[in-house]
Amino acid sequence: MQAIDLQAALAALPPDKIAALKAQSLPSTGGRIVRAMLVEPEEVKE
Amino acid sequence: MSAEERTEIQRAIAHMVTGADGGTFSLQARAQVLAAAPAPAGEMSASAAAVKPDADGYVSKRFRLMSVGHFRPRVGWCAITVRADEDVLRRAAPMFGPRLDASGQMRPLQVYRDHEVETECIVGRCDDAPQWVPAAGTIPGGVENVLRFDSMADPKIARLVGEGTIFAVSAGLSFRAEQSHPEMDQETFLEMAILGAEMDGRPVALVITEIANVKEMSCVWSGADPFATDRPDVQSPMPEMPATAEASDVEGAQPEIEATAAAEPAPEIIATQAGLAPAADEEEVEMDLSEIRAALALPADATVDALAAAAGALVTSNAALLVRAEAAEVELSEMRAAEERRQTAEEIRQAIETDRKVLPADKAKLEALAAELGLDVLRASLSVIPIGASGVPVGRQLQPEAKDLQGDATPVNDSHRAQARRLLSQRMPRGQQPTEQAIEAKAAEIAEAQHKIRTGQK
């Protein structure tokens, strides 16, 4: 099963979008994901 | 729970964890465990009271280890919404407890501090069977268990947990996840999950589909799950935290875990969730925000009004000072002229007393001459003035009287007008000259100011 590295995907976002998300994002409730892999939607459908 | 019951449950758990199905757990086995160890009513409230170490030195407390619901843990520079559904969490409930290793040895679930997974950071263990507690009111369902903190290994943590100063825990998990809204492209999904947005009435979130492993439990200052405390019946107050962190967090967050995961050819570790203390920069952001709020709280209108009033007063004061300065300049010029006249009069007086006497009838004429002519000319004139027997020293009459200096007003003279013309010309655009009316008005103003200076008025 292939999966997408969440942090890599976040880092690949355009810089202007990252800046906008930083300014608009809701706060954290605590805790941290230090590494995450996201299953692609196509694979979920299969 | 008796020792026999605990042993039986532990064996059941160990069988599940090491089963031939490779780590997937049967519903029957899990139901057996939960039925054997129900959560007694009221036990949670009792566990929240201060606890002293037992005879073996353990401080034992029941905790909510993980709950059903949405959380927003941080990942790199942002926070993202994660959802844990009840069926997934119930299926993984047996993993929130002890297990058998490959050699058949029963191993406790280790308890660390702040997810620092090192031997010197182990503060306790979990030996009991986990329990599933259904939702009640606003409290979501979740997994609970008793954590035992070793007061000999780490007396500080044991004491703080025992007295309730440390009351939150966090699970170190490995899990698979999928998009809550699979129709979204990845970038849009991430953007909305980071923003905490909703779509079709549901939060856009990473949805946990399977908890692959519970690696450890940690005591933390505050975990992602607000109910994961020694009092899950009371949601712990969550401090406001900025959603973002420095970009360096992406590369610097527990690299040893990332390296381990990256070394696996087919990573079973899909995600690891950990509750960590806030980064130092968050406090700085909070401090910055406080300062901004304090600045915004100032009465802006009052400040502007006060500044405007002060500026107006300065303008008025400056204008008055300028007029007084101009008058003082005229006064200084006239004082010099008066000194010259005084010297002239003194010379006349000496000349008269030395050579001749002046008749009273000629005094006025002599005074007029002294005022208009120079000394040399006056001396020549004196030579033709008739001499009287009881003449009056001319110098005394030539000295200005005090009343002349403190009279009703200083008349406008040509000196005032010249000064006024010069001052007005300096303020006018190049090539333009002030009107005679303006000069006369300014001269009067200067004369008035001069009079006030001379008489000590303000």
Coordinates of C-alpha atoms in Angstrom, one line a residue:
Chain A
M1 CA 0.0 0.0 0.0
Q2 CA 1.4 3.3 -1.0
A3 CA 1.0 6.3 1.3
I4 CA 1.8 10.0 1.2
D5 CA 4.1 11.5 3.8
L6 CA 2.0 14.1 5.5
Q7 CA 4.9 16.4 6.4
A8 CA 6.3 16.2 2.9
A9 CA 2.9 17.1 1.5
L10 CA 2.7 20.0 3.8
A11 CA 6.1 21.3 2.9
A12 CA 5.2 21.1 -0.8
L13 CA 2.4 23.6 -0.4
P14 CA 3.0 27.0 -2.1
P15 CA 4.8 29.4 0.3
D16 CA 2.0 32.0 0.0
K17 CA -0.6 29.3 0.9
I18 CA 1.5 28.2 3.9
A19 CA 1.7 31.8 5.1
A20 CA -2.1 32.2 4.7
L21 CA -2.7 28.9 6.6
K22 CA -0.4 29.9 9.4
A23 CA -2.4 33.0 9.9
Q24 CA -5.8 31.5 9.6
S25 CA -5.5 28.0 11.1
L26 CA -7.4 27.1 14.2
P27 CA -5.3 26.5 17.3
S28 CA -4.0 23.0 18.4
T29 CA -5.7 21.2 21.2
G30 CA -2.3 19.9 22.2
G31 CA -0.1 17.0 21.1
R32 CA 1.9 16.7 18.0
I33 CA 2.1 14.3 15.0
V34 CA 5.8 13.8 14.5
R35 CA 5.4 11.7 11.4
A36 CA 2.3 10.7 9.4
M37 CA 1.5 8.9 6.2
L38 CA -1.8 9.6 4.5
V39 CA -3.5 6.9 2.4
E40 CA -4.4 8.2 -1.0
P41 CA -8.1 8.6 -1.7
E42 CA -7.9 6.3 -4.8
E43 CA -6.7 3.5 -2.7
V44 CA -9.4 4.0 -0.2
K45 CA -12.0 3.6 -2.9
E46 CA -10.5 0.4 -4.1
Chain B
M1 CA -10.0 -7.2 41.1
S2 CA -8.3 -10.2 42.5
A3 CA -4.8 -11.4 41.5
E4 CA -6.3 -14.4 39.7
E5 CA -8.6 -12.2 37.6
R6 CA -5.8 -9.9 36.7
T7 CA -3.6 -12.8 35.6
E8 CA -6.4 -14.3 33.6
I9 CA -7.0 -11.0 31.8
Q10 CA -3.3 -10.5 31.2
R11 CA -3.1 -13.9 29.6
A12 CA -6.1 -13.1 27.4
I13 CA -4.5 -9.9 26.3
A14 CA -1.2 -11.5 25.6
H15 CA -3.0 -14.1 23.5
M16 CA -4.6 -11.4 21.5
V17 CA -1.5 -9.4 20.9
T18 CA 0.6 -12.4 19.8
G19 CA -2.2 -14.3 18.1
A20 CA -1.7 -16.2 14.9
D21 CA -3.6 -13.7 12.9
G22 CA -0.6 -11.4 13.2
G23 CA -2.0 -8.7 15.4
T24 CA -5.6 -8.3 14.4
F25 CA -7.9 -8.9 17.3
S26 CA -11.1 -10.8 17.5
L27 CA -14.1 -9.2 18.8
Q28 CA -14.8 -12.1 21.0
A29 CA -11.6 -11.8 22.9
R30 CA -11.9 -8.1 23.3
A31 CA -15.4 -8.4 24.6
Q32 CA -14.1 -11.0 27.1
V33 CA -11.5 -8.6 28.4
L34 CA -13.9 -5.7 28.8
A35 CA -16.5 -7.8 30.4
A36 CA -14.0 -9.1 32.9
A37 CA -12.8 -5.7 33.9
P38 CA -15.7 -3.2 33.9
A39 CA -15.1 0.3 35.0
P40 CA -16.7 0.5 38.5
A41 CA -19.1 3.4 38.9
G42 CA -17.5 6.2 41.0
E43 CA -14.1 4.7 40.8
M44 CA -12.8 7.6 38.7
S45 CA -13.7 10.2 41.3
A46 CA -11.9 8.3 43.9
S47 CA -8.8 7.9 41.7
A48 CA -8.6 11.7 41.3
A49 CA -7.8 12.1 45.0
A50 CA -4.3 12.4 46.2
V51 CA -2.5 9.0 46.2
K52 CA 0.4 8.0 48.2
P53 CA 2.9 5.3 47.2
D54 CA 2.0 1.8 48.1
A55 CA 4.2 -0.7 49.9
D56 CA 6.1 -1.4 46.6
G57 CA 6.6 2.4 46.0
Y58 CA 4.0 2.7 43.2
V59 CA 1.5 5.5 42.9
S60 CA -1.4 4.0 41.1
K61 CA -4.1 6.0 39.4
R62 CA -6.7 5.4 36.8
F63 CA -6.5 7.5 33.7
R64 CA -8.5 8.0 30.5
L65 CA -5.9 7.0 27.9
M66 CA -7.7 7.9 24.7
S67 CA -11.1 9.1 23.8
V68 CA -13.4 9.1 20.7
G69 CA -13.6 12.4 18.9
H70 CA -11.7 15.1 17.0
F71 CA -8.3 16.4 18.1
R72 CA -6.0 19.0 16.6
P73 CA -2.4 17.9 17.3
R74 CA 0.4 19.8 15.7
V75 CA 2.3 18.6 12.7
G76 CA 5.3 20.6 11.6
W77 CA 4.3 24.2 11.2
C78 CA 0.6 23.8 11.7
A79 CA -2.1 21.9 13.5
I80 CA -4.4 19.5 11.8
T81 CA -7.7 17.9 12.6
V82 CA -7.7 14.2 13.4
R83 CA -10.7 12.0 14.1
A84 CA -10.8 8.8 16.1
D85 CA -14.1 6.9 15.7
E86 CA -15.5 4.6 18.4
D87 CA -15.3 1.4 16.4
V88 CA -11.6 1.9 15.6
L89 CA -10.8 2.8 19.2
R90 CA -12.8 -0.1 20.7
R91 CA -11.1 -2.4 18.4
A92 CA -7.7 -1.2 19.6
A93 CA -8.6 -1.0 23.3
P94 CA -6.7 -4.2 24.3
M95 CA -3.5 -2.6 23.2
F96 CA -3.8 0.0 26.0
G97 CA -2.3 -2.5 28.4
P98 CA 0.4 -5.2 29.0
R99 CA 1.4 -7.8 26.4
L100 CA 3.6 -10.9 25.8
D101 CA 6.8 -10.5 24.0
A102 CA 8.1 -13.1 21.5
S103 CA 9.6 -15.2 24.3
G104 CA 6.3 -15.4 26.1
Q105 CA 7.3 -13.0 28.8
M106 CA 4.6 -10.6 30.0
R107 CA 5.7 -7.1 29.4
P108 CA 4.0 -4.0 30.8
L109 CA 2.9 -1.1 28.7
Q110 CA 5.7 1.4 29.6
V111 CA 4.9 4.9 30.9
Y112 CA 7.3 7.7 30.0
R113 CA 7.4 11.4 30.6
D114 CA 6.7 13.7 27.7
H115 CA 7.1 10.9 25.1
E116 CA 10.9 10.9 25.7
V117 CA 11.3 7.3 24.8
E118 CA 14.5 6.6 26.6
T119 CA 15.2 4.2 29.5
E120 CA 16.0 6.9 32.0
C121 CA 12.7 8.6 31.1
I122 CA 10.5 5.6 32.1
V123 CA 8.4 6.7 35.1
G124 CA 6.0 3.8 35.4
R125 CA 4.1 0.9 33.9
C126 CA 0.7 -0.4 33.1
D127 CA -0.1 -4.0 34.1
D128 CA -3.8 -4.1 34.2
A129 CA -6.4 -4.9 31.6
P130 CA -7.8 -1.8 29.8
Q131 CA -11.4 -0.9 30.1
W132 CA -13.8 0.6 27.6
V133 CA -16.0 3.3 29.1
P134 CA -19.0 4.2 27.1
A135 CA -19.9 7.8 26.4
A136 CA -21.9 9.5 29.1
G137 CA -23.4 12.9 28.6
T138 CA -20.8 15.2 27.1
I139 CA -18.0 12.9 28.0
P140 CA -17.1 10.7 24.9
G141 CA -16.4 7.0 25.2
G142 CA -12.8 5.9 25.6
V143 CA -10.2 3.5 26.9
E144 CA -9.1 3.7 30.6
N145 CA -6.6 1.9 32.6
V146 CA -4.5 2.2 35.8
L147 CA -1.0 3.6 35.4
R148 CA 1.5 2.9 38.1
F149 CA 4.2 5.5 38.7
D150 CA 7.4 4.2 40.4
S151 CA 8.3 6.6 43.2
M152 CA 11.7 4.9 43.5
A153 CA 12.6 5.3 39.8
D154 CA 11.3 8.9 39.6
P155 CA 10.0 10.2 42.9
K156 CA 9.3 13.6 41.5
I157 CA 6.9 12.4 38.8
A158 CA 5.3 10.0 41.2
R159 CA 4.7 12.7 43.7
L160 CA 3.3 15.2 41.1
V161 CA 1.0 12.6 39.7
G162 CA -0.1 11.3 43.1
E163 CA -1.0 14.8 44.3
G164 CA -2.7 15.6 40.9
T165 CA -0.3 18.3 39.7
I166 CA 0.4 16.2 36.7
F167 CA -3.0 15.0 35.5
A168 CA -2.8 14.5 31.7
V169 CA -1.5 11.6 29.7
S170 CA -1.0 11.0 26.0
A171 CA -0.7 7.9 23.9
G172 CA 2.1 7.2 21.5
L173 CA 0.2 5.6 18.6
S174 CA 0.8 4.2 15.2
F175 CA -2.2 4.4 13.0
R176 CA -3.4 4.4 9.4
A177 CA -5.5 7.4 8.3
E178 CA -7.5 8.5 5.3
Q179 CA -9.2 11.6 4.2
S180 CA -12.6 12.4 5.8
H181 CA -13.6 13.8 2.4
P182 CA -11.9 11.5 -0.2
E183 CA -13.3 13.4 -3.1
M184 CA -11.1 16.3 -2.3
D185 CA -7.7 16.7 -4.0
Q186 CA -4.9 16.3 -1.5
E187 CA -3.9 20.0 -1.4
T188 CA -7.4 21.2 -0.8
F189 CA -8.0 18.5 1.8
L190 CA -4.8 19.5 3.7
E191 CA -5.7 23.2 3.5
M192 CA -9.1 22.6 5.0
A193 CA -8.0 20.2 7.6
I194 CA -5.3 22.7 8.8
L195 CA -7.9 25.5 8.8
G196 CA -10.2 23.4 10.9
A197 CA -12.9 23.7 8.2
E198 CA -16.1 21.7 7.8
M199 CA -17.6 20.4 4.6
D200 CA -21.1 18.9 4.3
G201 CA -21.5 19.4 8.0
R202 CA -18.5 17.3 9.0
P203 CA -15.0 18.5 10.0
V204 CA -12.4 17.9 7.4
A205 CA -10.0 15.6 9.2
L206 CA -7.5 12.8 9.0
V207 CA -9.6 9.8 9.9
I208 CA -7.9 7.0 11.8
T209 CA -8.9 3.7 10.2
E210 CA -6.8 1.4 12.2
I211 CA -4.6 1.8 15.3
A212 CA -1.7 -0.5 14.5
N213 CA 0.1 -0.2 17.9
V214 CA 0.1 1.6 21.2
K215 CA 3.8 2.1 21.6
E216 CA 3.7 3.8 25.0
M217 CA 1.9 6.1 27.3
S218 CA 3.3 9.3 28.7
C219 CA 2.4 11.8 31.3
V220 CA 2.3 15.3 29.8
W221 CA 1.4 18.7 30.8
S222 CA -1.5 18.6 28.4
G223 CA -2.3 16.1 25.7
A224 CA -4.2 16.3 22.4
D225 CA -7.2 14.6 24.0
P226 CA -8.6 16.9 26.7
F227 CA -10.3 14.0 28.4
A228 CA -7.1 11.9 28.7
T229 CA -6.6 12.7 32.4
D230 CA -7.1 11.3 35.9
R231 CA -10.5 13.0 35.7
P232 CA -12.0 12.3 32.3
D233 CA -15.4 13.2 33.8
V234 CA -14.1 16.8 33.8
Q235 CA -12.7 18.0 30.6
S236 CA -9.3 19.5 31.4
P237 CA -8.9 23.2 30.6
M238 CA -7.0 23.6 27.4
P239 CA -4.7 26.6 27.2
E240 CA -4.9 28.6 24.0
M241 CA -2.2 27.6 21.7
P242 CA -1.1 29.2 18.4
A243 CA -1.8 26.9 15.5
T244 CA 1.5 27.4 13.9
A245 CA 5.1 26.7 14.8
E246 CA 8.4 27.6 13.3
A247 CA 9.2 25.8 10.1
S248 CA 12.2 24.2 11.8
D249 CA 9.8 22.0 13.7
V250 CA 9.2 20.1 10.6
E251 CA 12.7 18.9 10.5
G252 CA 13.5 18.9 14.2
A253 CA 10.6 17.0 15.6
Q254 CA 11.9 13.7 17.1
P255 CA 14.2 12.8 14.2
E256 CA 15.0 9.4 15.8
I257 CA 11.4 8.3 15.3
E258 CA 11.4 9.5 11.7
A259 CA 14.7 7.7 11.0
T260 CA 13.3 4.5 12.4
A261 CA 10.2 4.8 10.3
A262 CA 12.1 5.7 7.2
A263 CA 14.3 2.7 7.6
E264 CA 11.4 0.3 7.3
P265 CA 10.9 -0.8 3.7
A266 CA 7.1 -1.0 4.0
P267 CA 6.3 1.3 6.9
E268 CA 3.7 -0.1 9.2
I269 CA 4.0 3.1 11.2
I270 CA 1.5 5.3 9.4
A271 CA 1.5 8.0 11.9
T272 CA 2.6 8.7 15.4
Q273 CA 0.8 11.0 17.6
A274 CA 2.5 12.5 20.6
G275 CA 1.7 15.1 23.2
L276 CA 4.5 17.5 23.7
A277 CA 5.1 20.6 25.7
P278 CA 4.6 23.8 23.7
A279 CA 7.6 25.1 21.8
A280 CA 9.4 28.1 23.3
D281 CA 8.3 30.3 20.4
E282 CA 4.7 29.9 21.3
E283 CA 5.2 31.9 24.5
E284 CA 6.8 34.6 22.5
V285 CA 3.9 34.7 20.2
E286 CA 1.6 35.0 23.2
M287 CA 3.7 37.7 24.6
D288 CA 3.6 39.6 21.3
L289 CA -0.2 39.3 21.2
S290 CA -0.4 40.6 24.7
E291 CA 1.5 43.7 23.8
I292 CA -0.7 44.2 20.8
R293 CA -3.8 43.9 22.9
A294 CA -2.4 46.3 25.4
A295 CA -1.7 48.8 22.7
L296 CA -5.2 48.4 21.2
A297 CA -6.7 48.9 24.7
L298 CA -5.3 52.4 24.9
P299 CA -8.0 55.2 24.6
A300 CA -7.0 56.2 21.1
D301 CA -9.4 59.2 20.9
A302 CA -8.2 60.6 24.1
T303 CA -4.6 60.2 23.1
V304 CA -5.2 61.9 19.8
D305 CA -7.1 64.8 21.4
A306 CA -4.4 65.2 24.0
L307 CA -1.7 65.3 21.4
A308 CA -3.6 67.8 19.3
A309 CA -4.1 70.0 22.3
A310 CA -0.5 69.9 23.2
A311 CA 0.5 70.7 19.6
G312 CA -1.8 73.6 19.6
A313 CA -0.4 74.9 22.8
L314 CA 3.1 74.6 21.4
V315 CA 2.1 76.6 18.3
T316 CA 0.6 79.4 20.4
S317 CA 3.5 79.4 22.8
N318 CA 5.9 79.5 19.9
A319 CA 4.1 82.4 18.3
A320 CA 4.2 84.4 21.5
L321 CA 7.8 83.6 22.1
L322 CA 8.6 84.7 18.5
V323 CA 6.9 88.1 19.1
R324 CA 8.7 88.5 22.4
A325 CA 12.0 87.6 20.7
E326 CA 11.4 90.2 18.0
A327 CA 10.6 92.8 20.7
A328 CA 13.6 91.9 22.7
E329 CA 15.8 92.4 19.6
V330 CA 14.3 95.9 19.1
E331 CA 14.8 96.6 22.8
L332 CA 18.4 95.6 22.6
S333 CA 18.9 97.9 19.6
E334 CA 17.3 100.8 21.4
M335 CA 19.3 100.1 24.6
R336 CA 22.5 100.4 22.6
A337 CA 21.2 103.7 21.1
A338 CA 20.3 104.9 24.6
E339 CA 23.8 104.0 25.9
E340 CA 25.3 106.0 23.1
R341 CA 23.0 108.9 24.0
R342 CA 23.9 108.6 27.7
Q343 CA 27.6 108.7 26.8
T344 CA 27.0 111.7 24.7
A345 CA 25.0 113.5 27.5
E346 CA 27.8 112.7 29.9
E347 CA 30.3 114.2 27.7
I348 CA 28.1 117.3 27.3
R349 CA 27.7 117.6 31.0
Q350 CA 31.4 117.3 31.6
A351 CA 32.0 119.9 28.8
I352 CA 29.5 122.3 30.3
E353 CA 30.7 121.9 33.9
T354 CA 34.2 122.3 32.9
D355 CA 33.8 125.2 30.5
R356 CA 30.5 127.0 31.0
K357 CA 27.2 127.2 32.7
V358 CA 23.9 127.0 30.8
L359 CA 21.1 129.5 31.5
P360 CA 17.7 127.9 32.3
A361 CA 16.1 129.6 29.4
D362 CA 18.5 127.8 27.0
K363 CA 18.2 124.3 28.6
A364 CA 15.4 123.1 26.3
K365 CA 17.3 124.2 23.3
L366 CA 20.4 122.4 24.5
E367 CA 18.5 119.2 25.2
A368 CA 17.1 119.3 21.7
L369 CA 20.5 119.8 20.2
A370 CA 22.0 117.0 22.4
A371 CA 19.4 114.6 21.1
E372 CA 19.9 115.4 17.5
L373 CA 23.5 116.3 17.1
G374 CA 26.8 114.6 17.8
L375 CA 29.2 115.6 20.5
D376 CA 31.6 117.5 18.3
V377 CA 28.8 119.6 16.8
L378 CA 27.3 120.2 20.2
R379 CA 30.6 121.4 21.6
A380 CA 30.8 123.9 18.7
S381 CA 27.2 125.1 19.5
L382 CA 27.9 125.4 23.2
S383 CA 30.6 127.9 22.4
V384 CA 28.0 130.4 21.3
I385 CA 25.4 129.8 24.1
P386 CA 25.2 132.8 26.5
I387 CA 26.5 132.1 29.9
G388 CA 24.3 132.4 33.0
A389 CA 25.3 132.9 36.7
S390 CA 23.3 130.0 38.0
G391 CA 23.2 127.5 35.1
V392 CA 21.9 124.0 35.4
P393 CA 24.2 121.0 34.6
V394 CA 22.9 119.8 31.3
G395 CA 23.7 116.2 31.8
R396 CA 21.2 115.7 34.6
Q397 CA 18.4 116.8 32.3
L398 CA 19.6 114.7 29.5
Q399 CA 19.4 111.4 31.6
P400 CA 16.2 109.7 30.8
E401 CA 13.7 109.8 33.6
A402 CA 12.4 106.5 35.1
K403 CA 8.8 107.4 34.2
D404 CA 9.8 107.7 30.6
L405 CA 10.9 104.0 30.6
Q406 CA 7.7 102.9 32.4
G407 CA 5.1 105.0 30.6
D408 CA 1.7 104.0 29.4
A409 CA 2.9 102.6 26.1
T410 CA 5.9 102.6 23.8
P411 CA 5.0 104.6 20.7
V412 CA 5.7 103.0 17.4
N413 CA 8.8 104.4 15.8
D414 CA 10.8 103.8 12.7
S415 CA 12.9 101.2 14.5
H416 CA 9.9 99.1 15.1
R417 CA 8.8 99.5 11.5
A418 CA 12.2 98.5 10.2
Q419 CA 12.2 95.5 12.4
A420 CA 8.7 94.6 11.4
R421 CA 9.5 95.0 7.7
R422 CA 12.5 92.7 8.1
L423 CA 10.6 90.0 10.0
L424 CA 7.7 90.0 7.6
S425 CA 9.9 89.9 4.6
Q426 CA 11.7 86.8 5.9
R427 CA 8.4 85.0 6.1
M428 CA 7.1 85.9 2.7
P429 CA 7.9 84.2 -0.6
R430 CA 10.9 85.4 -2.4
G431 CA 10.2 88.5 -4.5
Q432 CA 7.2 89.7 -2.4
Q433 CA 7.1 92.6 0.0
P434 CA 4.8 93.1 3.0
T435 CA 2.1 95.8 2.8
E436 CA 2.5 99.0 4.8
Q437 CA -0.6 98.0 6.7
A438 CA 0.9 94.7 7.7
I439 CA 4.2 96.5 8.6
E440 CA 2.3 99.0 10.8
A441 CA 0.4 96.2 12.6
K442 CA 3.5 94.2 13.2
A443 CA 5.4 97.3 14.4
A444 CA 2.6 98.0 16.8
E445 CA 2.8 94.4 18.0
I446 CA 6.6 94.7 18.5
A447 CA 6.2 98.0 20.3
E448 CA 3.6 96.4 22.6
A449 CA 5.9 93.5 23.4
Q450 CA 8.8 95.8 23.9
H451 CA 6.8 97.8 26.4
K452 CA 5.8 94.7 28.3
I453 CA 9.5 93.6 28.5
R454 CA 10.5 97.0 29.6
T455 CA 7.9 97.2 32.3
G456 CA 8.3 93.6 33.4
Q457 CA 4.9 92.5 32.2
K458 CA 4.2 89.1 30.7

